[in-house]
JSON list of C-alpha atoms in Angstrom, two decimals:
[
{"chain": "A", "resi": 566, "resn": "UNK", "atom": "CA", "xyz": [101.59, 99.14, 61.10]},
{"chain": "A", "resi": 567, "resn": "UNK", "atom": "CA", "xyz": [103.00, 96.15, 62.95]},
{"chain": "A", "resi": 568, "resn": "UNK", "atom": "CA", "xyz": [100.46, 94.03, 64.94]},
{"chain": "A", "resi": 569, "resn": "UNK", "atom": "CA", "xyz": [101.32, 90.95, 67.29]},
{"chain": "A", "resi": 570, "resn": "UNK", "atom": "CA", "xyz": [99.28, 88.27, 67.56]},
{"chain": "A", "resi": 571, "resn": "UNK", "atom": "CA", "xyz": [99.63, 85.45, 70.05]},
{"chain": "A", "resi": 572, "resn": "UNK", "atom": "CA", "xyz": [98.59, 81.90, 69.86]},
{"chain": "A", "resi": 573, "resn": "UNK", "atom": "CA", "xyz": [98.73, 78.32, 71.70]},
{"chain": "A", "resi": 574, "resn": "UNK", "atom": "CA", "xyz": [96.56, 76.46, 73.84]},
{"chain": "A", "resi": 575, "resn": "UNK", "atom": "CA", "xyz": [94.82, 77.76, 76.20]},
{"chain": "A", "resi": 576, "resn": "UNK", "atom": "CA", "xyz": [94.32, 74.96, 78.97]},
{"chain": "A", "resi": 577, "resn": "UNK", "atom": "CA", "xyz": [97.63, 73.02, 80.43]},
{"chain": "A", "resi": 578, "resn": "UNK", "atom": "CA", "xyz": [97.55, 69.91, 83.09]},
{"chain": "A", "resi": 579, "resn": "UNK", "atom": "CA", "xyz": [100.76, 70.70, 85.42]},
{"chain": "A", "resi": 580, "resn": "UNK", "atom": "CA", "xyz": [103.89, 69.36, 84.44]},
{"chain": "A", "resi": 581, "resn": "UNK", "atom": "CA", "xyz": [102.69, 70.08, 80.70]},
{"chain": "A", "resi": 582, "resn": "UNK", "atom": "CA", "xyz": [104.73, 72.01, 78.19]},
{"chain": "A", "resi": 583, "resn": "UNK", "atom": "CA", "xyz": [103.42, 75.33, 77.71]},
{"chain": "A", "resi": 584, "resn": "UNK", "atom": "CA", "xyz": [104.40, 76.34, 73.62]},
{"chain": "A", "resi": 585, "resn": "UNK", "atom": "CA", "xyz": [103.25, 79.81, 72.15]},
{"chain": "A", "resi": 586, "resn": "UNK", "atom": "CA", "xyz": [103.67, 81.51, 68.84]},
{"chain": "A", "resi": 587, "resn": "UNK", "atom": "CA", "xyz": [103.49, 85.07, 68.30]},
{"chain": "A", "resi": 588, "resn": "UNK", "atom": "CA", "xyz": [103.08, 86.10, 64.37]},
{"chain": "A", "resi": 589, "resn": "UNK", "atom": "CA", "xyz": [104.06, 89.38, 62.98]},
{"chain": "A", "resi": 590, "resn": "UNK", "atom": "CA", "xyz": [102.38, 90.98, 60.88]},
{"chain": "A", "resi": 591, "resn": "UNK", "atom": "CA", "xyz": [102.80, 94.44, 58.90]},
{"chain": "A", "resi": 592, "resn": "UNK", "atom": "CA", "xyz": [106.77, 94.37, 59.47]},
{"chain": "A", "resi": 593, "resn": "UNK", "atom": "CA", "xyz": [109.52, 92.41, 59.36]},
{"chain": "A", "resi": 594, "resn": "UNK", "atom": "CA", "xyz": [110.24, 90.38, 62.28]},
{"chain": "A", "resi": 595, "resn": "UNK", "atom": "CA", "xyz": [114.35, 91.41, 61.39]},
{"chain": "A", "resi": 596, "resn": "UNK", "atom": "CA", "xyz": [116.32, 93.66, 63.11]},
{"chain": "A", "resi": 597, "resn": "UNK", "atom": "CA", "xyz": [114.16, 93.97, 66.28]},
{"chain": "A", "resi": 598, "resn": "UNK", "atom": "CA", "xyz": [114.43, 92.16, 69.64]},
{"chain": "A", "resi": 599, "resn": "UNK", "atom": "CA", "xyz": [111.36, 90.13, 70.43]},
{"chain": "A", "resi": 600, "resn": "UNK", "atom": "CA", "xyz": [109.69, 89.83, 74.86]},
{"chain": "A", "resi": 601, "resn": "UNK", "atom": "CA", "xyz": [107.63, 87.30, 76.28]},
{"chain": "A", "resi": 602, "resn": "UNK", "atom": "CA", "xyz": [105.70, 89.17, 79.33]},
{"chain": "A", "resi": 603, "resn": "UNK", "atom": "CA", "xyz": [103.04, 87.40, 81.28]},
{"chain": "A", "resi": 604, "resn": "UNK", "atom": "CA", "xyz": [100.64, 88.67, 83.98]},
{"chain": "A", "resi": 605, "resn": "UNK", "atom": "CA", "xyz": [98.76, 86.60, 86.40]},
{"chain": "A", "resi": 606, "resn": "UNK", "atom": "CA", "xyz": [94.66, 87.91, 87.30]},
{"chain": "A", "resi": 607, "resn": "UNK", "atom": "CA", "xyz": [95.05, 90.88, 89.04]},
{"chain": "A", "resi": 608, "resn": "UNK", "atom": "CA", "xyz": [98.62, 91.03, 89.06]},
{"chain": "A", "resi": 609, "resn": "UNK", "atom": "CA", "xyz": [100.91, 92.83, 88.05]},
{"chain": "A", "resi": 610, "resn": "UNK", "atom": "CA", "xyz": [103.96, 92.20, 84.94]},
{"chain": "A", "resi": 611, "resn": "UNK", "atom": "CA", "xyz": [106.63, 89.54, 84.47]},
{"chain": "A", "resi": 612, "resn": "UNK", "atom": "CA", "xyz": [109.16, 89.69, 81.86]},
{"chain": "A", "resi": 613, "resn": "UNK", "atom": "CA", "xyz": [109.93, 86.62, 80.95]},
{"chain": "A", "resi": 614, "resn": "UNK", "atom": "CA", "xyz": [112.63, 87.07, 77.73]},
{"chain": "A", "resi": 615, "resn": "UNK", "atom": "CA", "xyz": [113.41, 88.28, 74.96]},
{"chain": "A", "resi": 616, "resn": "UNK", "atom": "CA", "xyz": [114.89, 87.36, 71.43]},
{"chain": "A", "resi": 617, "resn": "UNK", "atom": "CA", "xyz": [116.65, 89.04, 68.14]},
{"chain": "A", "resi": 618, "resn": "UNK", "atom": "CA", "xyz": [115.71, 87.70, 65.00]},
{"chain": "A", "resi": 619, "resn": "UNK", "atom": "CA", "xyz": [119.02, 86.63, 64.83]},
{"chain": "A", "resi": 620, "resn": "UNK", "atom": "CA", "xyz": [118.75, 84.40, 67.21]},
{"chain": "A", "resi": 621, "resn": "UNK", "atom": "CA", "xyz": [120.75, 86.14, 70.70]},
{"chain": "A", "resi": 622, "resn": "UNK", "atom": "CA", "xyz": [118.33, 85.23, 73.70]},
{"chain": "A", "resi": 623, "resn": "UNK", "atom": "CA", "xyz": [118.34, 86.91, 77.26]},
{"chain": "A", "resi": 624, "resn": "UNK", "atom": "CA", "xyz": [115.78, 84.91, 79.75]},
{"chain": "A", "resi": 625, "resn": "UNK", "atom": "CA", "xyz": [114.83, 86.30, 83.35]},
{"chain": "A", "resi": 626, "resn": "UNK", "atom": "CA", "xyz": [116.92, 83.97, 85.57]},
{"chain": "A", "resi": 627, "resn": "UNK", "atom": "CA", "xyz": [114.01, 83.00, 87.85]},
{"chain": "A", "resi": 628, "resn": "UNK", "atom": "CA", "xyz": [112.48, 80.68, 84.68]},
{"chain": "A", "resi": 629, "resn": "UNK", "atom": "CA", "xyz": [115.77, 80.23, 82.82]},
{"chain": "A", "resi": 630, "resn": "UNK", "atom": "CA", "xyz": [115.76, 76.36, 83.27]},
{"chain": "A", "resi": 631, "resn": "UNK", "atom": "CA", "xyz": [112.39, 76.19, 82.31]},
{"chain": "A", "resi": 632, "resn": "UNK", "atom": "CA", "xyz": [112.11, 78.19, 78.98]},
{"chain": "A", "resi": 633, "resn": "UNK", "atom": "CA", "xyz": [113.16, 78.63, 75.33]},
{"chain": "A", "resi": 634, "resn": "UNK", "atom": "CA", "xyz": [112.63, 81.44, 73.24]},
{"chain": "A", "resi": 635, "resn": "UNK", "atom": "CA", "xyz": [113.00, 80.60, 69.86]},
{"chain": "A", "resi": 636, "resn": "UNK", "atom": "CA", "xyz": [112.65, 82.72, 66.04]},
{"chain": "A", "resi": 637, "resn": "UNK", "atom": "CA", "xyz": [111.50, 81.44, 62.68]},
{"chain": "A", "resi": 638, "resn": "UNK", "atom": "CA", "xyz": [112.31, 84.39, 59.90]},
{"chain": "A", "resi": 639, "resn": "UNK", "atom": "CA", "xyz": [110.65, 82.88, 57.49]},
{"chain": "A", "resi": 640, "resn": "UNK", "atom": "CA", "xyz": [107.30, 82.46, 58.75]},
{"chain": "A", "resi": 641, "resn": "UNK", "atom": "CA", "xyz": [107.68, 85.89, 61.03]},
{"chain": "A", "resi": 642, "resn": "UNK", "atom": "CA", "xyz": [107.09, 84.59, 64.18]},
{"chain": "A", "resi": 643, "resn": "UNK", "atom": "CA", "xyz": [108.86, 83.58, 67.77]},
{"chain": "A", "resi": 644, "resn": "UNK", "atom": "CA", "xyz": [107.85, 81.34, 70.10]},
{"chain": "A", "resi": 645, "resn": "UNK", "atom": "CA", "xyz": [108.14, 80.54, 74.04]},
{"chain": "A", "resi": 646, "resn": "UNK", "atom": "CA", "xyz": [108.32, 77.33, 75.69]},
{"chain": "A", "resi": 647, "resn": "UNK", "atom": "CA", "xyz": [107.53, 76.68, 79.12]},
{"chain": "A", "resi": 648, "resn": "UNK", "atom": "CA", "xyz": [108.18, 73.19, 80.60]},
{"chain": "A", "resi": 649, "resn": "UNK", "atom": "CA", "xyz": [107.03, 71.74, 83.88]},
{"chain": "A", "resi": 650, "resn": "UNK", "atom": "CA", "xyz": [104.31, 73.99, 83.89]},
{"chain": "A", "resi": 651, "resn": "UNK", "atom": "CA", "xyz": [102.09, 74.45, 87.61]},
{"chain": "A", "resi": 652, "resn": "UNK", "atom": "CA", "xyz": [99.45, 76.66, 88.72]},
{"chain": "A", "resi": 653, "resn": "UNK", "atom": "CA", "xyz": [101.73, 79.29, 89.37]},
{"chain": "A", "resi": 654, "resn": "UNK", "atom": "CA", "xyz": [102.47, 79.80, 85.51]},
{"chain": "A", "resi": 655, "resn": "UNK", "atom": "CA", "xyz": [98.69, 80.67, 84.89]},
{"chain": "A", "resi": 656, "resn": "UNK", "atom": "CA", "xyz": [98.53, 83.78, 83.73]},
{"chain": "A", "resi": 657, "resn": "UNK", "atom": "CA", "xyz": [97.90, 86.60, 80.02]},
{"chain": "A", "resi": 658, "resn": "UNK", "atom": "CA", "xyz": [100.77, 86.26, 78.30]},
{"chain": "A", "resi": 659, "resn": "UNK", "atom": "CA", "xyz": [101.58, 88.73, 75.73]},
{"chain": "A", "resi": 660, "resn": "UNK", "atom": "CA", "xyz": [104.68, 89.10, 73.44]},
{"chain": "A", "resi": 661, "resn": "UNK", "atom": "CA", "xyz": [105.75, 92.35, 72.34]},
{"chain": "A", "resi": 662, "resn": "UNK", "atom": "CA", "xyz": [108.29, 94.12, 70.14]},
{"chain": "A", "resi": 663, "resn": "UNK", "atom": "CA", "xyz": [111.40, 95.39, 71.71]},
{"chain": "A", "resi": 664, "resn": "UNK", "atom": "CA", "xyz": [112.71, 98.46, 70.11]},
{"chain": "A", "resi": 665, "resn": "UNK", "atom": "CA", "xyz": [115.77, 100.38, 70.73]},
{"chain": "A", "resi": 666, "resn": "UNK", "atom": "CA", "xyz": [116.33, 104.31, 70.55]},
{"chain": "A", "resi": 667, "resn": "UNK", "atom": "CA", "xyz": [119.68, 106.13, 70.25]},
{"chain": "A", "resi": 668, "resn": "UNK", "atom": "CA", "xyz": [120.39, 108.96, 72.09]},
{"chain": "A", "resi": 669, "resn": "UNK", "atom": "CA", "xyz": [123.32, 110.56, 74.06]},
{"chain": "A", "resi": 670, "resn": "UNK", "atom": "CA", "xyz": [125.50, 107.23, 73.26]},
{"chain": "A", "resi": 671, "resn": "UNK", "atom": "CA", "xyz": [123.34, 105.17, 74.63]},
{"chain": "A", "resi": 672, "resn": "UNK", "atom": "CA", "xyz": [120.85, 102.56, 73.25]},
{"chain": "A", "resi": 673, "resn": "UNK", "atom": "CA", "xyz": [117.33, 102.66, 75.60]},
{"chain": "A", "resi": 674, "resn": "UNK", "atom": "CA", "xyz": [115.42, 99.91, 74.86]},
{"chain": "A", "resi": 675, "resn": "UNK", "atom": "CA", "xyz": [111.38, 99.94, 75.34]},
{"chain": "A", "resi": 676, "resn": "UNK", "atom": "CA", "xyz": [108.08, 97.53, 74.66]},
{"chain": "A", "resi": 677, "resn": "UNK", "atom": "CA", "xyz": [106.10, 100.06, 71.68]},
{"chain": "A", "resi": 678, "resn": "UNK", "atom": "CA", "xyz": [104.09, 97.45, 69.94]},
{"chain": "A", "resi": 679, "resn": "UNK", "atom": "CA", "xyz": [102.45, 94.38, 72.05]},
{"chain": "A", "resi": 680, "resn": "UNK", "atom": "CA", "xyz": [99.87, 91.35, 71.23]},
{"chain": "A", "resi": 681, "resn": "UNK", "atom": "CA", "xyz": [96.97, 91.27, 72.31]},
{"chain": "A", "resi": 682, "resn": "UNK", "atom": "CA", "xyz": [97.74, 88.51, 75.38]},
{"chain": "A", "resi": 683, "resn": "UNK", "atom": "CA", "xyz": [96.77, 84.74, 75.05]},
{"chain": "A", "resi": 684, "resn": "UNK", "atom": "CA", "xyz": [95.44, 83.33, 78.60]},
{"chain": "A", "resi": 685, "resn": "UNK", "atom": "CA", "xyz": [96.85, 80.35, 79.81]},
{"chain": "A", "resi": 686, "resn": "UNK", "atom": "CA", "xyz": [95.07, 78.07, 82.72]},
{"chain": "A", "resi": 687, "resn": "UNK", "atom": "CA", "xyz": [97.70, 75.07, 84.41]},
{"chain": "A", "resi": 688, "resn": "UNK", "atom": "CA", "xyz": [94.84, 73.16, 85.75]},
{"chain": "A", "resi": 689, "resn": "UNK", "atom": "CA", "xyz": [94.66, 69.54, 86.43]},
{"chain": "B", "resi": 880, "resn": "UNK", "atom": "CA", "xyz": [116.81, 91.87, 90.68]},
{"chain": "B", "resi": 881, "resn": "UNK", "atom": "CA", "xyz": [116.15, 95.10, 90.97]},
{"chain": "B", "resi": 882, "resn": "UNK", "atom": "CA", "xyz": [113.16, 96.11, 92.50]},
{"chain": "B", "resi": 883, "resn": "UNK", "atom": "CA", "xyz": [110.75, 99.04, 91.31]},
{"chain": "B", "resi": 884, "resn": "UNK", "atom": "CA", "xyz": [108.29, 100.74, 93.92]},
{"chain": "B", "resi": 885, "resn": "UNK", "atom": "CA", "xyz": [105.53, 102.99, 92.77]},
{"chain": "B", "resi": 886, "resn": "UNK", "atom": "CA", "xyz": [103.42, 105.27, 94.94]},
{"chain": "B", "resi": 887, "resn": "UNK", "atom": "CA", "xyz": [100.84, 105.73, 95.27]},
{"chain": "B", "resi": 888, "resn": "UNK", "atom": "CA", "xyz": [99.64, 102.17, 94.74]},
{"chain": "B", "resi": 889, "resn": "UNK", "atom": "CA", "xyz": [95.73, 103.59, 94.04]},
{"chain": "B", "resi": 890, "resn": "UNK", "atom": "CA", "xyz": [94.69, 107.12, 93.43]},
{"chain": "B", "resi": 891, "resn": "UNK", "atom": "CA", "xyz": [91.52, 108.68, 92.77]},
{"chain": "B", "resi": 892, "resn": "UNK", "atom": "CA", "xyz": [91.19, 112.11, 91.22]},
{"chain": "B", "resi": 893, "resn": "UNK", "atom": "CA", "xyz": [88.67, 113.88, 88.31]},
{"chain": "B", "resi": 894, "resn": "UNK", "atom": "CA", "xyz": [88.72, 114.78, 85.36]},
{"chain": "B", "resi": 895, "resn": "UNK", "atom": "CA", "xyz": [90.70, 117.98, 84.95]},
{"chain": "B", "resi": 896, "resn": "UNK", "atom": "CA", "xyz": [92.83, 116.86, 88.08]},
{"chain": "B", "resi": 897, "resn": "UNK", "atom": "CA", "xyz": [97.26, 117.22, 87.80]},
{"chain": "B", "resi": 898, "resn": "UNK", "atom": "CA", "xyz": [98.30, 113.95, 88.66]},
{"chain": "B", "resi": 899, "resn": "UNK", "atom": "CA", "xyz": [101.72, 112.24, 89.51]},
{"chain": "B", "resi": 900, "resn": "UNK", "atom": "CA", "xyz": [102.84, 109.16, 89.81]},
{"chain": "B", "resi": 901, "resn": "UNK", "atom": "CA", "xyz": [106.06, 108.04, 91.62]},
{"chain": "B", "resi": 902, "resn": "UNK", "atom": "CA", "xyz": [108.55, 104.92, 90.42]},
{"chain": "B", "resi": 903, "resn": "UNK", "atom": "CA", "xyz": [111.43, 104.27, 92.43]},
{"chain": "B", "resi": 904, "resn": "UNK", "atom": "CA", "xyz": [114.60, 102.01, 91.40]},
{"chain": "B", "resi": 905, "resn": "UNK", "atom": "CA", "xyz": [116.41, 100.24, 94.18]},
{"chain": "B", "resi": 906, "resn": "UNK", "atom": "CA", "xyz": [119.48, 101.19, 92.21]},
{"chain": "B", "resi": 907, "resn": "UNK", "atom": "CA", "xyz": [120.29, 103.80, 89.83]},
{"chain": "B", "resi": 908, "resn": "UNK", "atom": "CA", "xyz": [118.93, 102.69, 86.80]},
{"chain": "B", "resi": 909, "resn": "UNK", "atom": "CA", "xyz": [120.14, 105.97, 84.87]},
{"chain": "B", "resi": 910, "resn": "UNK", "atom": "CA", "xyz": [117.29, 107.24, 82.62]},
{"chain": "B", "resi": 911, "resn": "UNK", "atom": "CA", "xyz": [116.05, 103.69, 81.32]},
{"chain": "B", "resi": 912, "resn": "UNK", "atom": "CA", "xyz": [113.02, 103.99, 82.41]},
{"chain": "B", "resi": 913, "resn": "UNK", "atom": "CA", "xyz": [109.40, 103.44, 80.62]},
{"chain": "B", "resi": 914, "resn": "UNK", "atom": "CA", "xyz": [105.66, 104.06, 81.64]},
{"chain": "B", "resi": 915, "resn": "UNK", "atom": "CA", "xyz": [103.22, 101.85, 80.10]},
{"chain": "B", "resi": 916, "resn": "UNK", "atom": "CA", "xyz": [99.44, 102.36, 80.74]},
{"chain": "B", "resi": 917, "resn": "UNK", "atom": "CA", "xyz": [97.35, 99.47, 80.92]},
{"chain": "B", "resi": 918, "resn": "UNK", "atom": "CA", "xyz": [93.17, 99.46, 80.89]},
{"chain": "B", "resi": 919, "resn": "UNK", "atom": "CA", "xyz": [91.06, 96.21, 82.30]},
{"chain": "B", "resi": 920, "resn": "UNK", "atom": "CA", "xyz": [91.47, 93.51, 79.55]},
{"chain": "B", "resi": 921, "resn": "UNK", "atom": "CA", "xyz": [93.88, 95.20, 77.36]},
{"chain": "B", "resi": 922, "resn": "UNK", "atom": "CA", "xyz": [97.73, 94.84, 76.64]},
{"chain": "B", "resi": 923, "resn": "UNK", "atom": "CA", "xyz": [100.21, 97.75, 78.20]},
{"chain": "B", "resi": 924, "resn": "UNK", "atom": "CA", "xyz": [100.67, 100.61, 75.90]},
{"chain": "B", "resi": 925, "resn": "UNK", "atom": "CA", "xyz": [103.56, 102.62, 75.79]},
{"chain": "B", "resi": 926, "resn": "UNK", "atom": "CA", "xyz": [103.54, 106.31, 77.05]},
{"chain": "B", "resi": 927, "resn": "UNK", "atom": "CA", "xyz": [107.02, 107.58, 78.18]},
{"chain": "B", "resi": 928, "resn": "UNK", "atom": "CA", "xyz": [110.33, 105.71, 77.21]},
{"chain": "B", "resi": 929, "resn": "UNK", "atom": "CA", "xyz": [114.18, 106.56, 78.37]},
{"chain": "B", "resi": 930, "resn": "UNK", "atom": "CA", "xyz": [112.43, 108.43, 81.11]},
{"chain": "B", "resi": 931, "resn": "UNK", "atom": "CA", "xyz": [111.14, 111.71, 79.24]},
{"chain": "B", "resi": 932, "resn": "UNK", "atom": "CA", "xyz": [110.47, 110.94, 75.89]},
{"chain": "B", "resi": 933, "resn": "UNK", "atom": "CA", "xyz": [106.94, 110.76, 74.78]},
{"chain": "B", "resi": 934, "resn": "UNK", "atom": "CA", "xyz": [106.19, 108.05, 72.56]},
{"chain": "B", "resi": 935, "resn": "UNK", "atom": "CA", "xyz": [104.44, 108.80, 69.07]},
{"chain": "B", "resi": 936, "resn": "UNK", "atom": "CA", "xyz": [101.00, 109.31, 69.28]},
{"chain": "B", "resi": 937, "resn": "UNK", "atom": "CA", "xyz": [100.77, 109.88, 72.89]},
{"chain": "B", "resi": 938, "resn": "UNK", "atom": "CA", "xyz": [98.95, 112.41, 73.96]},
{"chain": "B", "resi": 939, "resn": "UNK", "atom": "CA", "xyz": [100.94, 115.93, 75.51]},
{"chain": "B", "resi": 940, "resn": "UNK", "atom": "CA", "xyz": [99.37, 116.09, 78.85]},
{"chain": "B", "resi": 941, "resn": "UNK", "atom": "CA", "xyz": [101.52, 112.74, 79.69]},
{"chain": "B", "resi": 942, "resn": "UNK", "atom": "CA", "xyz": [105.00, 113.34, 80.82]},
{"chain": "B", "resi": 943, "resn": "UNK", "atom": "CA", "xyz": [107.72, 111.85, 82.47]},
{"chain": "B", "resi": 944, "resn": "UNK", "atom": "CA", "xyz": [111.20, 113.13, 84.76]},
{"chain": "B", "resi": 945, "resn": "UNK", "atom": "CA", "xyz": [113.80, 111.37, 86.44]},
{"chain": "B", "resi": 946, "resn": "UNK", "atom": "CA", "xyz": [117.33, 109.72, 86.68]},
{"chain": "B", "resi": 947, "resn": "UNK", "atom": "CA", "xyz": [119.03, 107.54, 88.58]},
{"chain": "B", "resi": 948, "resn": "UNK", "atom": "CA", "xyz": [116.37, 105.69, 91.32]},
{"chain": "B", "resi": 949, "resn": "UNK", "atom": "CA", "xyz": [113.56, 107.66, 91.16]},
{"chain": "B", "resi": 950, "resn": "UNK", "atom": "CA", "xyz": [111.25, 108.86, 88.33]},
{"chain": "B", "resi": 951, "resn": "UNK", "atom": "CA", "xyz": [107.70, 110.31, 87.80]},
{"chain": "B", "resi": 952, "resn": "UNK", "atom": "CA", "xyz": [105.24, 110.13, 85.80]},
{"chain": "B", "resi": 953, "resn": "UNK", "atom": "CA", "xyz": [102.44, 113.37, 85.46]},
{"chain": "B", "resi": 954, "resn": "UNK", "atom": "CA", "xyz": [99.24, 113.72, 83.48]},
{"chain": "B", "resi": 955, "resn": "UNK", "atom": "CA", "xyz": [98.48, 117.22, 83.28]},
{"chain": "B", "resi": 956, "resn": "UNK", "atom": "CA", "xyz": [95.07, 117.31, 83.60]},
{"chain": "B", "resi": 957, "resn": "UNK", "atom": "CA", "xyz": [93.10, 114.19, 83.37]},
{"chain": "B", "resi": 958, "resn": "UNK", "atom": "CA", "xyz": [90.65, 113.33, 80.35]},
{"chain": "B", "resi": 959, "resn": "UNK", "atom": "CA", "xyz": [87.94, 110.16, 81.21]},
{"chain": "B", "resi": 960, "resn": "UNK", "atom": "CA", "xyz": [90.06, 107.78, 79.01]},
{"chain": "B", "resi": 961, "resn": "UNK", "atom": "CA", "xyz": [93.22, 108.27, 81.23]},
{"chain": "B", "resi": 962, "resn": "UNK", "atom": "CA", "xyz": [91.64, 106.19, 83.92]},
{"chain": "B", "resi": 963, "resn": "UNK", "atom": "CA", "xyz": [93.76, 102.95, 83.70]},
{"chain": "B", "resi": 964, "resn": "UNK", "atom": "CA", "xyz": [96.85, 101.32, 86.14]},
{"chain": "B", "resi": 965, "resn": "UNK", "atom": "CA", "xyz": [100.06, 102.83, 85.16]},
{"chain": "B", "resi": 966, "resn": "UNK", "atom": "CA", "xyz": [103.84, 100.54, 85.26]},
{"chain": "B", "resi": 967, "resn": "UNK", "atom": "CA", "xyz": [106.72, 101.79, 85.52]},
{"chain": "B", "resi": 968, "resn": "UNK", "atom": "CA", "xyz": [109.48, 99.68, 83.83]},
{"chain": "B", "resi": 969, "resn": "UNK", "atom": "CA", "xyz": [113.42, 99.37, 84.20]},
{"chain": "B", "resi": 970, "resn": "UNK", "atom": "CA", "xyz": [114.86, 98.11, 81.19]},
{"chain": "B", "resi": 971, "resn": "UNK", "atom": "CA", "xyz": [119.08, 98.91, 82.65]},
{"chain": "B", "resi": 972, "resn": "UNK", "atom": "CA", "xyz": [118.98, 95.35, 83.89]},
{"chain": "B", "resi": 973, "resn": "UNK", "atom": "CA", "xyz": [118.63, 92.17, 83.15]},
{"chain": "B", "resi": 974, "resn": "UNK", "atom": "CA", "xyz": [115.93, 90.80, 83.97]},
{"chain": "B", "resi": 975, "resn": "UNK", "atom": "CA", "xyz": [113.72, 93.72, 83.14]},
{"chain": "B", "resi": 976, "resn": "UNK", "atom": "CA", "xyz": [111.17, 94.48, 86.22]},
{"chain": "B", "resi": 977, "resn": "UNK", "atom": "CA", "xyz": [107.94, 96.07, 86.52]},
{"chain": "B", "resi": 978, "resn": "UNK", "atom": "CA", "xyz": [106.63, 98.23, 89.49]},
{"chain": "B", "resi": 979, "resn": "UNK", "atom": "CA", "xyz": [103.75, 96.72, 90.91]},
{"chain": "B", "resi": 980, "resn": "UNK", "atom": "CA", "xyz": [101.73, 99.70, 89.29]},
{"chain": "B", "resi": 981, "resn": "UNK", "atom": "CA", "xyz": [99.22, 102.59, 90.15]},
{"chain": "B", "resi": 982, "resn": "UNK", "atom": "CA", "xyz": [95.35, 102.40, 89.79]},
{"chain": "B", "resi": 983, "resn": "UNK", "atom": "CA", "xyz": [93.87, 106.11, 88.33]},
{"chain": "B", "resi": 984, "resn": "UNK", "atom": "CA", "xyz": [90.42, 105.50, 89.65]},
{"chain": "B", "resi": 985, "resn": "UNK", "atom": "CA", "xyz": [87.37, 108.31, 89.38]},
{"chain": "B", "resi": 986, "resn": "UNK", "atom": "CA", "xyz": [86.97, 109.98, 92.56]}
]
């Protein structure tokens, strides 16, 4: 079965560059859109993209001039990066696996298979 | 961006208890709609996608109704390991949003 696996530092000074990977394993990372999601303690979910393995990104317009969602095929894996990090971008992020299901003419798309999370601290 | 409202925000019930949860869409959002279940220290798991449809290996008692702006979620009757915060999720929009979600607590 496909697993997710996120990984990156864990500990940023502010105005750092945040930069994840998320490897996956079991399945091909082809075919399939790709989300970022983050959660700050005791909060609740922020999408923050998403990517196809072709390349096509969508970002959530509140950090669009901040990040870049990226896809290597060939080593299955994506990454995010975050630039001009602050406090405010501390949080468990987790990427997850965006799949699709057809029904009625329409394509619904859902989050089935997610990482484990990764916490990141912006702390000078 | 639209905005997605759950109630209640905290619940408490026992085991054995029907329980719904409510997710309301400040605009119609069709059926695209998911529930994801989340316990302390884990990642979200799926439950319910495109409103009603029960993902694989979910469980029976979990179901899910609703179009347009507002959507529920039920557990027929609760089992110990169903005691997590539940999202609701819009994915008609871009950027996808999250309710704020639900605590199940023990009563």
């Amino acid at each position: 079965q496909v697993q997710l696996q996120e990984s990156g530092p864990g500990l940023l000074k502010p105005s750092e560059t945040l930069s994840l990977t998320c490897t996956v394993s079991g399945g091909s990372i082809s075919n399939y859109y790709w989300s970022w999601i983050r959660q700050p303690a005791g909060k609740g979910l922020e999408w923050v993209g998403r990517i196809h393995a072709s390349g096509r990104t969508i970002y959530n317009p509140s950090l669009k001039s901040r990040v870049t969602i990226s896809v290597d095929t060939s080593k299955n894996q994506f990454s995010l990066r975050l630039s001009s990090v602050t406090a405010a971008d501390t949080a468990v992020y987790y990427c997850a696996r965006d799949s699709e299901a057809a029904m009625d003419l329409n394509y619904y798309y859902y989050m089935d298979v997610w990482g484990t999370g990764t916490t990141v601290t912006v702390s000078s | 961006d639209i905005q997605m409202t759950q109630s209640p925000s905290s619940l408490s019930a026992s085991v054995g208890d029907r329980v719904t949860i409510t997710c309301r869409a400040s605009q119609s959002i069709s059926s695209y709609l998911n529930w994801y279940q989340q316990k302390p220290g884990k990642a979200p798991e799926l439950l319910i996608y495109a409103a009603s449809s029960l993902q694989s290996g979910v469980p029976s008692r979990f179901s899910g109704s609703g179009s347009g702006t507002d959507f529920t979620l039920t557990i027929s009757s609760l089992q110990p390991e169903d005691f997590a915060t539940y999202y609701c999720q819009q994915s008609y929009f871009t950027p996808r949003t999250f309710g704020q979600g639900t605590k199940l607590e023990i009563k």
